[in-house]
PDB file of C-alpha atoms in Angstrom:
ATOM      1  CA  MET A  18      -1.978   2.246  -2.421  1.00  0.00           C
ATOM      2  CA  ASN A  19       0.617   3.797   0.253  1.00  0.00           C
ATOM      3  CA  HIS A  20      -0.676   3.146   3.507  1.00  0.00           C
ATOM      4  CA  SER A  21       2.372   4.438   5.400  1.00  0.00           C
ATOM      5  CA  ARG A  22       1.661   6.731   8.694  1.00  0.00           C
ATOM      6  CA  ILE A  23       1.967  10.081   8.750  1.00  0.00           C
ATOM      7  CA  ARG A  24       2.996  11.287  12.461  1.00  0.00           C
ATOM      8  CA  THR A  25       1.690  14.470  13.288  1.00  0.00           C
ATOM      9  CA  LEU A  26       2.631  14.824  17.015  1.00  0.00           C
ATOM     10  CA  THR A  27       2.384  17.828  19.212  1.00  0.00           C
ATOM     11  CA  LEU A  28       3.412  17.777  22.621  1.00  0.00           C
ATOM     12  CA  TRP A  29       6.950  16.408  23.118  1.00  0.00           C
ATOM     13  CA  GLY A  30       8.750  19.067  20.998  1.00  0.00           C
ATOM     14  CA  ILE A  31       8.307  16.692  18.007  1.00  0.00           C
ATOM     15  CA  GLN A  32       7.996  18.627  14.662  1.00  0.00           C
ATOM     16  CA  SER A  33       4.543  18.281  13.331  1.00  0.00           C
ATOM     17  CA  VAL A  34       4.329  16.565   9.786  1.00  0.00           C
ATOM     18  CA  ILE A  35       1.776  17.527   7.296  1.00  0.00           C
ATOM     19  CA  MET A  36       1.481  15.477   4.089  1.00  0.00           C
ATOM     20  CA  THR A  37       3.500  16.996   1.518  1.00  0.00           C
ATOM     21  CA  GLY A  38       4.454  16.110  -1.986  1.00  0.00           C
ATOM     22  CA  LEU A  39       3.159  16.177  -5.383  1.00  0.00           C
ATOM     23  CA  LEU A  40      -0.121  14.392  -6.125  1.00  0.00           C
ATOM     24  CA  LEU A  41      -0.311  11.120  -8.121  1.00  0.00           C
ATOM     25  CA  ALA A  42      -3.131  10.830  -9.859  1.00  0.00           C
ATOM     26  CA  GLY A  43      -5.067  12.977  -7.818  1.00  0.00           C
ATOM     27  CA  ARG A  44      -3.811  11.410  -4.794  1.00  0.00           C
ATOM     28  CA  PRO A  45      -1.505  12.737  -1.613  1.00  0.00           C
ATOM     29  CA  SER A  46       1.965  11.286  -1.158  1.00  0.00           C
ATOM     30  CA  ALA A  47       2.782  10.739   2.163  1.00  0.00           C
ATOM     31  CA  GLN A  48       6.029  11.105   4.531  1.00  0.00           C
ATOM     32  CA  ALA A  49       6.649   9.223   7.649  1.00  0.00           C
ATOM     33  CA  ALA A  50       8.192  10.692  10.793  1.00  0.00           C
ATOM     34  CA  PRO A  51       9.070   8.621  13.959  1.00  0.00           C
ATOM     35  CA  ALA A  52       6.848   8.111  16.669  1.00  0.00           C
ATOM     36  CA  ALA A  53       6.935  10.374  20.008  1.00  0.00           C
ATOM     37  CA  VAL A  54       6.104   7.684  22.460  1.00  0.00           C
ATOM     38  CA  PRO A  55       5.336   9.355  26.139  1.00  0.00           C
ATOM     39  CA  PRO A  56       7.984   9.007  28.637  1.00  0.00           C
ATOM     40  CA  ALA A  57       7.405   6.104  31.304  1.00  0.00           C
ATOM     41  CA  ASP A  58       6.116   8.463  33.980  1.00  0.00           C
ATOM     42  CA  GLY A  59       3.268   6.231  35.610  1.00  0.00           C
ATOM     43  CA  LYS A  60       0.555   8.278  33.827  1.00  0.00           C
ATOM     44  CA  LEU A  61      -2.570   6.982  31.843  1.00  0.00           C
ATOM     45  CA  ARG A  62      -2.131   6.483  27.893  1.00  0.00           C
ATOM     46  CA  ILE A  63      -5.184   6.892  25.970  1.00  0.00           C
ATOM     47  CA  ILE A  64      -5.720   6.551  22.354  1.00  0.00           C
ATOM     48  CA  CYS A  65      -8.694   7.222  20.328  1.00  0.00           C
ATOM     49  CA  PHE A  66      -9.090   6.216  16.692  1.00  0.00           C
ATOM     50  CA  GLY A  67     -11.723   7.897  14.289  1.00  0.00           C
ATOM     51  CA  ALA A  68     -12.454   7.109  10.867  1.00  0.00           C
ATOM     52  CA  HIS A  69     -11.862  10.472   9.767  1.00  0.00           C
ATOM     53  CA  PRO A  70      -9.856  13.893  10.807  1.00  0.00           C
ATOM     54  CA  ASP A  71     -13.006  15.399  13.003  1.00  0.00           C
ATOM     55  CA  ASP A  72     -14.339  12.140  14.487  1.00  0.00           C
ATOM     56  CA  CYS A  73     -12.338  11.867  17.657  1.00  0.00           C
ATOM     57  CA  GLU A  74     -12.771  15.580  18.246  1.00  0.00           C
ATOM     58  CA  ILE A  75     -16.428  15.267  17.868  1.00  0.00           C
ATOM     59  CA  GLN A  76     -16.557  12.271  20.113  1.00  0.00           C
ATOM     60  CA  ALA A  77     -13.805  12.211  22.692  1.00  0.00           C
ATOM     61  CA  SER A  78     -11.951  15.908  22.868  1.00  0.00           C
ATOM     62  CA  GLY A  79     -13.678  16.765  26.133  1.00  0.00           C
ATOM     63  CA  SER A  80     -12.587  13.911  28.073  1.00  0.00           C
ATOM     64  CA  ALA A  81      -9.001  14.017  26.377  1.00  0.00           C
ATOM     65  CA  MET A  82      -8.648  17.845  27.703  1.00  0.00           C
ATOM     66  CA  LEU A  83      -9.693  16.290  31.439  1.00  0.00           C
ATOM     67  CA  TRP A  84      -6.888  13.546  30.866  1.00  0.00           C
ATOM     68  CA  ALA A  85      -4.340  16.029  29.688  1.00  0.00           C
ATOM     69  CA  ALA A  86      -4.988  18.579  32.112  1.00  0.00           C
ATOM     70  CA  LYS A  87      -3.851  15.898  34.908  1.00  0.00           C
ATOM     71  CA  GLY A  88      -0.708  15.093  32.957  1.00  0.00           C
ATOM     72  CA  HIS A  89      -1.846  11.803  31.236  1.00  0.00           C
ATOM     73  CA  HIS A  90      -1.015  11.333  27.737  1.00  0.00           C
ATOM     74  CA  VAL A  91      -3.649  11.306  24.875  1.00  0.00           C
ATOM     75  CA  LYS A  92      -3.657  10.503  21.130  1.00  0.00           C
ATOM     76  CA  PHE A  93      -5.975  10.672  18.485  1.00  0.00           C
ATOM     77  CA  VAL A  94      -5.571   8.841  15.425  1.00  0.00           C
ATOM     78  CA  SER A  95      -7.607   9.367  12.278  1.00  0.00           C
ATOM     79  CA  VAL A  96      -7.445   6.196  10.213  1.00  0.00           C
ATOM     80  CA  THR A  97      -8.279   7.899   6.960  1.00  0.00           C
ATOM     81  CA  ASN A  98      -7.015  11.133   5.449  1.00  0.00           C
ATOM     82  CA  GLY A  99     -10.567  12.620   4.712  1.00  0.00           C
ATOM     83  CA  ASP A 100      -9.321  13.335   1.150  1.00  0.00           C
ATOM     84  CA  ILE A 101     -13.096  13.233  -0.124  1.00  0.00           C
ATOM     85  CA  GLY A 102     -14.598  14.772   2.628  1.00  0.00           C
ATOM     86  CA  HIS A 103     -15.756  18.431   0.845  1.00  0.00           C
ATOM     87  CA  TRP A 104     -18.083  19.259  -1.670  1.00  0.00           C
ATOM     88  CA  ARG A 105     -15.509  22.044  -3.381  1.00  0.00           C
ATOM     89  CA  GLU A 106     -12.108  20.255  -3.019  1.00  0.00           C
ATOM     90  CA  ALA A 107     -10.477  16.794  -2.714  1.00  0.00           C
ATOM     91  CA  GLY A 108      -7.182  14.812  -3.110  1.00  0.00           C
ATOM     92  CA  GLY A 109      -4.068  16.020  -1.364  1.00  0.00           C
ATOM     93  CA  PRO A 110      -4.944  19.585  -0.934  1.00  0.00           C
ATOM     94  CA  LEU A 111      -8.002  18.590   0.900  1.00  0.00           C
ATOM     95  CA  ALA A 112      -6.055  15.884   2.918  1.00  0.00           C
ATOM     96  CA  ARG A 113      -3.378  18.429   3.884  1.00  0.00           C
ATOM     97  CA  ARG A 114      -5.860  21.006   5.079  1.00  0.00           C
ATOM     98  CA  ARG A 115      -7.967  18.419   7.180  1.00  0.00           C
ATOM     99  CA  THR A 116      -4.406  17.199   8.877  1.00  0.00           C
ATOM    100  CA  ALA A 117      -3.957  21.027   9.435  1.00  0.00           C
ATOM    101  CA  GLU A 118      -7.233  21.404  11.021  1.00  0.00           C
ATOM    102  CA  VAL A 119      -6.790  18.385  13.374  1.00  0.00           C
ATOM    103  CA  LEU A 120      -3.370  19.637  14.258  1.00  0.00           C
ATOM    104  CA  ALA A 121      -4.963  23.159  15.356  1.00  0.00           C
ATOM    105  CA  ALA A 122      -7.470  21.262  17.592  1.00  0.00           C
ATOM    106  CA  ALA A 123      -4.790  19.083  18.947  1.00  0.00           C
ATOM    107  CA  LYS A 124      -2.768  22.387  20.098  1.00  0.00           C
ATOM    108  CA  ILE A 125      -5.947  23.575  21.684  1.00  0.00           C
ATOM    109  CA  LEU A 126      -6.781  20.328  23.281  1.00  0.00           C
ATOM    110  CA  GLY A 127      -3.359  19.686  24.639  1.00  0.00           C
ATOM    111  CA  ILE A 128      -3.076  16.209  23.005  1.00  0.00           C
ATOM    112  CA  THR A 129      -1.125  14.355  20.217  1.00  0.00           C
ATOM    113  CA  THR A 130      -2.843  13.604  16.844  1.00  0.00           C
ATOM    114  CA  GLU A 131      -2.005  11.368  13.966  1.00  0.00           C
ATOM    115  CA  VAL A 132      -3.391  11.171  10.456  1.00  0.00           C
ATOM    116  CA  LEU A 133      -3.214   7.984   8.552  1.00  0.00           C
ATOM    117  CA  ASP A 134      -2.435   7.671   4.788  1.00  0.00           C
ATOM    118  CA  ILE A 135      -5.497   5.741   3.766  1.00  0.00           C
ATOM    119  CA  HIS A 136      -8.102   7.414   1.135  1.00  0.00           C
ATOM    120  CA  ASP A 137     -11.415   8.405   2.647  1.00  0.00           C
ATOM    121  CA  GLY A 138     -14.191   6.166   1.712  1.00  0.00           C
ATOM    122  CA  GLU A 139     -11.639   3.319   0.847  1.00  0.00           C
ATOM    123  CA  LEU A 140     -10.929   1.594   4.356  1.00  0.00           C
ATOM    124  CA  LEU A 141     -11.150  -1.902   4.652  1.00  0.00           C
ATOM    125  CA  PRO A 142     -10.582  -4.300   7.332  1.00  0.00           C
ATOM    126  CA  THR A 143      -7.537  -6.125   5.974  1.00  0.00           C
ATOM    127  CA  LEU A 144      -4.870  -7.913   7.648  1.00  0.00           C
ATOM    128  CA  GLU A 145      -2.739  -4.946   6.926  1.00  0.00           C
ATOM    129  CA  ASN A 146      -4.901  -2.596   8.641  1.00  0.00           C
ATOM    130  CA  ARG A 147      -5.161  -4.842  11.235  1.00  0.00           C
ATOM    131  CA  ARG A 148      -1.619  -4.967  11.803  1.00  0.00           C
ATOM    132  CA  LEU A 149      -1.157  -0.828  11.809  1.00  0.00           C
ATOM    133  CA  ILE A 150      -3.887  -0.394  14.175  1.00  0.00           C
ATOM    134  CA  THR A 151      -2.370  -3.093  16.443  1.00  0.00           C
ATOM    135  CA  ARG A 152       1.204  -1.416  16.088  1.00  0.00           C
ATOM    136  CA  LEU A 153      -0.316   1.992  17.039  1.00  0.00           C
ATOM    137  CA  ILE A 154      -1.802   0.725  20.219  1.00  0.00           C
ATOM    138  CA  ARG A 155       1.460  -1.277  21.208  1.00  0.00           C
ATOM    139  CA  GLU A 156       3.591   1.781  20.474  1.00  0.00           C
ATOM    140  CA  TRP A 157       1.390   3.900  22.678  1.00  0.00           C
ATOM    141  CA  LYS A 158       1.429   1.183  25.230  1.00  0.00           C
ATOM    142  CA  ALA A 159      -1.966   2.110  25.796  1.00  0.00           C
ATOM    143  CA  ASP A 160      -4.232   1.948  28.949  1.00  0.00           C
ATOM    144  CA  ILE A 161      -7.272   2.927  27.071  1.00  0.00           C
ATOM    145  CA  VAL A 162      -8.411   2.308  23.507  1.00  0.00           C
ATOM    146  CA  MET A 163     -11.605   3.964  22.071  1.00  0.00           C
ATOM    147  CA  GLY A 164     -13.457   3.697  18.768  1.00  0.00           C
ATOM    148  CA  PRO A 165     -16.756   3.692  16.876  1.00  0.00           C
ATOM    149  CA  ARG A 166     -19.151   0.876  17.303  1.00  0.00           C
ATOM    150  CA  PRO A 167     -19.077  -1.394  13.894  1.00  0.00           C
ATOM    151  CA  ASN A 168     -22.803  -0.675  13.267  1.00  0.00           C
ATOM    152  CA  ASP A 169     -22.636   2.686  11.618  1.00  0.00           C
ATOM    153  CA  TYR A 170     -24.081   4.462   8.528  1.00  0.00           C
ATOM    154  CA  HIS A 171     -20.409   4.712   7.089  1.00  0.00           C
ATOM    155  CA  PRO A 172     -18.392   2.331   5.947  1.00  0.00           C
ATOM    156  CA  ASP A 173     -15.008   3.967   7.056  1.00  0.00           C
ATOM    157  CA  HIS A 174     -16.663   4.296  10.806  1.00  0.00           C
ATOM    158  CA  ARG A 175     -17.715   0.427  10.509  1.00  0.00           C
ATOM    159  CA  TYR A 176     -14.317  -0.662   9.510  1.00  0.00           C
ATOM    160  CA  THR A 177     -12.716   1.530  11.958  1.00  0.00           C
ATOM    161  CA  GLY A 178     -14.681  -0.206  14.549  1.00  0.00           C
ATOM    162  CA  ILE A 179     -14.069  -3.665  13.405  1.00  0.00           C
ATOM    163  CA  LEU A 180     -10.207  -2.916  12.985  1.00  0.00           C
ATOM    164  CA  VAL A 181     -10.172  -1.581  16.610  1.00  0.00           C
ATOM    165  CA  GLN A 182     -12.300  -4.806  17.874  1.00  0.00           C
ATOM    166  CA  ASP A 183      -9.767  -7.205  15.930  1.00  0.00           C
ATOM    167  CA  ALA A 184      -7.005  -5.493  17.728  1.00  0.00           C
ATOM    168  CA  ALA A 185      -8.548  -5.912  21.185  1.00  0.00           C
ATOM    169  CA  TYR A 186      -7.044  -9.603  21.655  1.00  0.00           C
ATOM    170  CA  MET A 187      -4.058  -9.027  19.105  1.00  0.00           C
ATOM    171  CA  VAL A 188      -2.303  -6.686  20.770  1.00  0.00           C
ATOM    172  CA  THR A 189      -1.569  -9.310  23.455  1.00  0.00           C
ATOM    173  CA  VAL A 190      -0.187 -12.086  20.883  1.00  0.00           C
ATOM    174  CA  PRO A 191       3.484 -12.155  20.897  1.00  0.00           C
ATOM    175  CA  PHE A 192       3.915 -13.325  17.412  1.00  0.00           C
ATOM    176  CA  PHE A 193       1.398 -11.035  15.764  1.00  0.00           C
ATOM    177  CA  CYS A 194       3.466  -8.315  14.453  1.00  0.00           C
ATOM    178  CA  PRO A 195       6.540  -9.322  16.350  1.00  0.00           C
ATOM    179  CA  ASP A 196       8.348  -6.097  15.410  1.00  0.00           C
ATOM    180  CA  ILE A 197       6.613  -4.315  18.198  1.00  0.00           C
ATOM    181  CA  PRO A 198       6.522  -5.695  21.733  1.00  0.00           C
ATOM    182  CA  TYR A 199       3.322  -7.252  22.746  1.00  0.00           C
ATOM    183  CA  LEU A 200       1.316  -5.715  25.330  1.00  0.00           C
ATOM    184  CA  GLN A 201       1.288  -7.851  28.557  1.00  0.00           C
ATOM    185  CA  HIS A 202      -1.793  -6.192  29.951  1.00  0.00           C
ATOM    186  CA  ASN A 203      -4.811  -5.667  27.571  1.00  0.00           C
ATOM    187  CA  PRO A 204      -6.358  -2.233  27.620  1.00  0.00           C
ATOM    188  CA  VAL A 205      -9.723  -1.391  28.020  1.00  0.00           C
ATOM    189  CA  PHE A 206     -11.299  -0.497  25.005  1.00  0.00           C
ATOM    190  CA  PHE A 207     -14.515   1.599  24.890  1.00  0.00           C
ATOM    191  CA  TYR A 208     -17.010   2.796  22.182  1.00  0.00           C
ATOM    192  CA  TYR A 209     -18.328   5.957  21.381  1.00  0.00           C
ATOM    193  CA  PRO A 210     -21.919   6.649  21.562  1.00  0.00           C
ATOM    194  CA  ASP A 211     -24.276   6.689  18.626  1.00  0.00           C
ATOM    195  CA  ARG A 212     -28.201   6.256  18.049  1.00  0.00           C
ATOM    196  CA  PHE A 213     -28.326   2.992  16.108  1.00  0.00           C
ATOM    197  CA  GLN A 214     -30.543   0.377  17.574  1.00  0.00           C
ATOM    198  CA  LYS A 215     -29.800  -2.438  15.323  1.00  0.00           C
ATOM    199  CA  PRO A 216     -28.328  -5.036  16.070  1.00  0.00           C
ATOM    200  CA  ASN A 217     -28.111  -3.303  19.766  1.00  0.00           C
ATOM    201  CA  PRO A 218     -28.177   0.189  21.266  1.00  0.00           C
ATOM    202  CA  PHE A 219     -25.325   2.034  22.703  1.00  0.00           C
ATOM    203  CA  LYS A 220     -25.338   1.568  26.641  1.00  0.00           C
ATOM    204  CA  PRO A 221     -22.877   3.708  28.505  1.00  0.00           C
ATOM    205  CA  ASP A 222     -20.565   2.642  31.166  1.00  0.00           C
ATOM    206  CA  VAL A 223     -19.053   5.855  31.784  1.00  0.00           C
ATOM    207  CA  VAL A 224     -20.490   9.281  31.527  1.00  0.00           C
ATOM    208  CA  VAL A 225     -18.128  12.125  31.840  1.00  0.00           C
ATOM    209  CA  ALA A 226     -19.021  15.837  32.849  1.00  0.00           C
ATOM    210  CA  LEU A 227     -17.981  18.499  30.507  1.00  0.00           C
ATOM    211  CA  ASP A 228     -19.117  21.518  31.763  1.00  0.00           C
ATOM    212  CA  SER A 229     -15.727  22.815  33.122  1.00  0.00           C
ATOM    213  CA  VAL A 230     -13.898  22.297  29.516  1.00  0.00           C
ATOM    214  CA  ILE A 231     -16.854  22.755  27.076  1.00  0.00           C
ATOM    215  CA  GLU A 232     -15.926  25.982  25.680  1.00  0.00           C
ATOM    216  CA  LYS A 233     -12.284  24.850  24.906  1.00  0.00           C
ATOM    217  CA  LYS A 234     -14.160  21.705  23.090  1.00  0.00           C
ATOM    218  CA  LEU A 235     -16.133  24.022  21.052  1.00  0.00           C
ATOM    219  CA  ASP A 236     -12.961  25.922  20.528  1.00  0.00           C
ATOM    220  CA  ALA A 237     -11.262  22.994  18.885  1.00  0.00           C
ATOM    221  CA  LEU A 238     -14.198  21.841  16.779  1.00  0.00           C
ATOM    222  CA  ASP A 239     -14.385  25.568  15.284  1.00  0.00           C
ATOM    223  CA  VAL A 240     -10.899  25.185  13.746  1.00  0.00           C
ATOM    224  CA  ILE A 241     -12.315  22.211  11.658  1.00  0.00           C
ATOM    225  CA  GLU A 242     -14.086  24.574   9.135  1.00  0.00           C
ATOM    226  CA  SER A 243     -13.900  22.339   6.140  1.00  0.00           C
ATOM    227  CA  GLN A 244     -16.291  19.656   7.909  1.00  0.00           C
ATOM    228  CA  PHE A 245     -18.315  22.103  10.161  1.00  0.00           C
ATOM    229  CA  LEU A 246     -18.498  25.599   8.863  1.00  0.00           C
ATOM    230  CA  GLU A 247     -18.319  24.457   5.382  1.00  0.00           C
ATOM    231  CA  GLY A 248     -20.437  21.227   5.787  1.00  0.00           C
ATOM    232  CA  GLY A 249     -17.806  18.673   4.485  1.00  0.00           C
ATOM    233  CA  ALA A 250     -19.117  16.109   1.773  1.00  0.00           C
ATOM    234  CA  ASN A 251     -22.494  17.248   2.038  1.00  0.00           C
ATOM    235  CA  GLY A 252     -22.213  21.024   2.199  1.00  0.00           C
ATOM    236  CA  SER A 253     -22.309  23.925  -0.116  1.00  0.00           C
ATOM    237  CA  ALA A 254     -21.137  27.248  -0.956  1.00  0.00           C
ATOM    238  CA  ASP A 255     -24.629  28.574   0.471  1.00  0.00           C
ATOM    239  CA  LEU A 256     -23.149  27.737   4.075  1.00  0.00           C
ATOM    240  CA  ILE A 257     -20.457  30.183   3.799  1.00  0.00           C
ATOM    241  CA  PRO A 258     -22.209  33.513   3.344  1.00  0.00           C
ATOM    242  CA  SER A 259     -19.883  36.696   1.905  1.00  0.00           C
ATOM    243  CA  ASP A 260     -21.677  39.080   4.547  1.00  0.00           C
ATOM    244  CA  PRO A 261     -19.452  39.179   7.598  1.00  0.00           C
ATOM    245  CA  ALA A 262     -22.511  39.298   9.864  1.00  0.00           C
ATOM    246  CA  LYS A 263     -24.082  36.251   8.196  1.00  0.00           C
ATOM    247  CA  LEU A 264     -20.916  34.460   8.517  1.00  0.00           C
ATOM    248  CA  LYS A 265     -20.507  35.077  12.163  1.00  0.00           C
ATOM    249  CA  ASP A 266     -24.061  33.798  12.690  1.00  0.00           C
ATOM    250  CA  ARG A 267     -23.234  30.813  10.851  1.00  0.00           C
ATOM    251  CA  ARG A 268     -20.301  30.158  13.139  1.00  0.00           C
ATOM    252  CA  ARG A 269     -22.380  30.738  16.045  1.00  0.00           C
ATOM    253  CA  GLN A 270     -24.806  28.157  14.867  1.00  0.00           C
ATOM    254  CA  VAL A 271     -22.111  25.466  14.392  1.00  0.00           C
ATOM    255  CA  ARG A 272     -20.881  26.013  17.611  1.00  0.00           C
ATOM    256  CA  GLU A 273     -24.481  26.000  19.402  1.00  0.00           C
ATOM    257  CA  GLY A 274     -25.082  22.782  17.518  1.00  0.00           C
ATOM    258  CA  PHE A 275     -21.972  21.126  18.955  1.00  0.00           C
ATOM    259  CA  ALA A 276     -23.154  22.233  22.475  1.00  0.00           C
ATOM    260  CA  ASN A 277     -26.319  21.118  22.033  1.00  0.00           C
ATOM    261  CA  ARG A 278     -25.071  17.597  20.735  1.00  0.00           C
ATOM    262  CA  CYS A 279     -23.241  17.508  24.496  1.00  0.00           C
ATOM    263  CA  LYS A 280     -26.270  18.791  26.189  1.00  0.00           C
ATOM    264  CA  SER A 281     -28.356  15.766  24.647  1.00  0.00           C
ATOM    265  CA  ILE A 282     -25.783  13.427  25.715  1.00  0.00           C
ATOM    266  CA  ALA A 283     -26.128  14.886  29.263  1.00  0.00           C
ATOM    267  CA  ARG A 284     -30.084  14.703  29.166  1.00  0.00           C
ATOM    268  CA  ARG A 285     -29.999  11.306  27.460  1.00  0.00           C
ATOM    269  CA  PHE A 286     -27.788   9.731  30.279  1.00  0.00           C
ATOM    270  CA  ARG A 287     -28.814  11.625  33.253  1.00  0.00           C
ATOM    271  CA  VAL A 288     -29.199   8.308  35.446  1.00  0.00           C
ATOM    272  CA  GLU A 289     -25.889   6.997  34.434  1.00  0.00           C
ATOM    273  CA  LEU A 290     -24.425  10.438  35.186  1.00  0.00           C
ATOM    274  CA  ALA A 291     -25.806  10.114  38.824  1.00  0.00           C
ATOM    275  CA  ASP A 292     -23.947   6.600  39.118  1.00  0.00           C
ATOM    276  CA  TRP A 293     -20.877   8.693  39.049  1.00  0.00           C
ATOM    277  CA  TYR A 294     -21.237  12.196  40.428  1.00  0.00           C
ATOM    278  CA  GLY A 295     -24.238  11.624  42.676  1.00  0.00           C
ATOM    279  CA  LYS A 296     -27.976  12.510  41.869  1.00  0.00           C
ATOM    280  CA  GLU A 297     -27.496  16.157  43.001  1.00  0.00           C
ATOM    281  CA  LYS A 298     -24.206  17.116  41.003  1.00  0.00           C
ATOM    282  CA  ALA A 299     -25.696  15.028  38.146  1.00  0.00           C
ATOM    283  CA  GLY A 300     -28.884  17.103  37.963  1.00  0.00           C
ATOM    284  CA  ASN A 301     -26.690  20.153  37.368  1.00  0.00           C
ATOM    285  CA  VAL A 302     -24.320  18.622  34.613  1.00  0.00           C
ATOM    286  CA  GLN A 303     -25.168  20.536  31.048  1.00  0.00           C
ATOM    287  CA  TYR A 304     -22.638  18.792  28.871  1.00  0.00           C
ATOM    288  CA  ALA A 305     -21.171  15.323  28.779  1.00  0.00           C
ATOM    289  CA  GLU A 306     -19.682  12.864  26.878  1.00  0.00           C
ATOM    290  CA  ALA A 307     -20.423   8.976  27.342  1.00  0.00           C
ATOM    291  CA  PHE A 308     -18.311   5.653  26.591  1.00  0.00           C
ATOM    292  CA  GLU A 309     -19.314   1.993  26.502  1.00  0.00           C
ATOM    293  CA  VAL A 310     -16.925  -0.709  27.673  1.00  0.00           C
ATOM    294  CA  CYS A 311     -16.240  -2.944  24.799  1.00  0.00           C
ATOM    295  CA  GLU A 312     -16.911  -6.651  25.171  1.00  0.00           C
ATOM    296  CA  TYR A 313     -13.350  -7.502  24.043  1.00  0.00           C
ATOM    297  CA  GLY A 314     -10.409  -6.293  25.985  1.00  0.00           C
ATOM    298  CA  ARG A 315      -9.988  -6.270  29.497  1.00  0.00           C
ATOM    299  CA  ARG A 316     -13.465  -6.158  31.578  1.00  0.00           C
ATOM    300  CA  PRO A 317     -12.926  -3.276  34.322  1.00  0.00           C
ATOM    301  CA  ASP A 318     -14.845  -3.168  37.422  1.00  0.00           C
ATOM    302  CA  LYS A 319     -16.364   0.339  38.688  1.00  0.00           C
ATOM    303  CA  ALA A 320     -13.163   0.890  41.020  1.00  0.00           C
ATOM    304  CA  GLU A 321     -10.751   0.392  37.896  1.00  0.00           C
ATOM    305  CA  LEU A 322     -12.922   2.647  35.841  1.00  0.00           C
ATOM    306  CA  LYS A 323     -12.575   5.494  38.282  1.00  0.00           C
ATOM    307  CA  LYS A 324      -9.049   4.794  38.223  1.00  0.00           C
ATOM    308  CA  LEU A 325      -9.205   5.056  34.283  1.00  0.00           C
ATOM    309  CA  PHE A 326     -11.148   8.311  34.451  1.00  0.00           C
ATOM    310  CA  PRO A 327      -9.676  10.071  37.637  1.00  0.00           C
ATOM    311  CA  PHE A 328     -11.956  13.067  37.603  1.00  0.00           C
ATOM    312  CA  PHE A 329     -15.167  12.280  38.928  1.00  0.00           C
ATOM    313  CA  GLY A 330     -14.628  13.785  42.299  1.00  0.00           C
ATOM    314  CA  GLU A 331     -13.925  17.240  40.743  1.00  0.00           C
TER     315      GLU A 331
END
């Protein structure tokens, strides 16, 4: 199986690359393009991993916009190409469609995105994939790395979490992947929120208010139609009414669903919001994203967290 990376980078004038080529046994071929590493300008470098082309956008796109607005460098990585994530289509056509969707979302967010050529539903925590994730973090010279927790309903989510955890130490080891310079300062690794309780529940260390960017976050999610408007792998034609008025209502429902998801995080972690914004301001926050510091990687204190999330005074 071809695991070569597909570079889809947007901000620095690098031409975006979408998977092209003929299908081989129903699977997409891949072409790789050179990485566009941001300049050494003293700005933060954030890399977020999701199992599929939509996961990072759901979990971290609001915070990504806040970083990007200050000139910091944010990259989303979809670890699989999503090629079975639809009820009607699959293989190369779906992989190319989903890559195009997250490219469009990245343009709205003002960030960089990349989709790896690993088949949806087939991700494993192999040595090869550990090297792949380690190289990506090193190439980006990351200050912050984000990913899912390794307890999750979907195997691709679990193994993305494990691979990011495995990289949390290996990025500093000189003779692991010696072709890419190792990081002399370990990044801070963060988890996205979930509601799974076993073996341990999510406990946020940072909660970010999104009220100033919520509409653009929802705009970015709107363009990922294969997963949200059409329902992804568990959707059906019934979700896409032919009547224009009903279709417009369906789009509104999807948008409201994600707005309510961000509202739920704000309500759920109101106490933690107050730790960062003060009780009065936190009480007025409607939308939020939350992150937990991984027990691996660097262990920052609150002063360092404020530097890594430099928008709490706004």
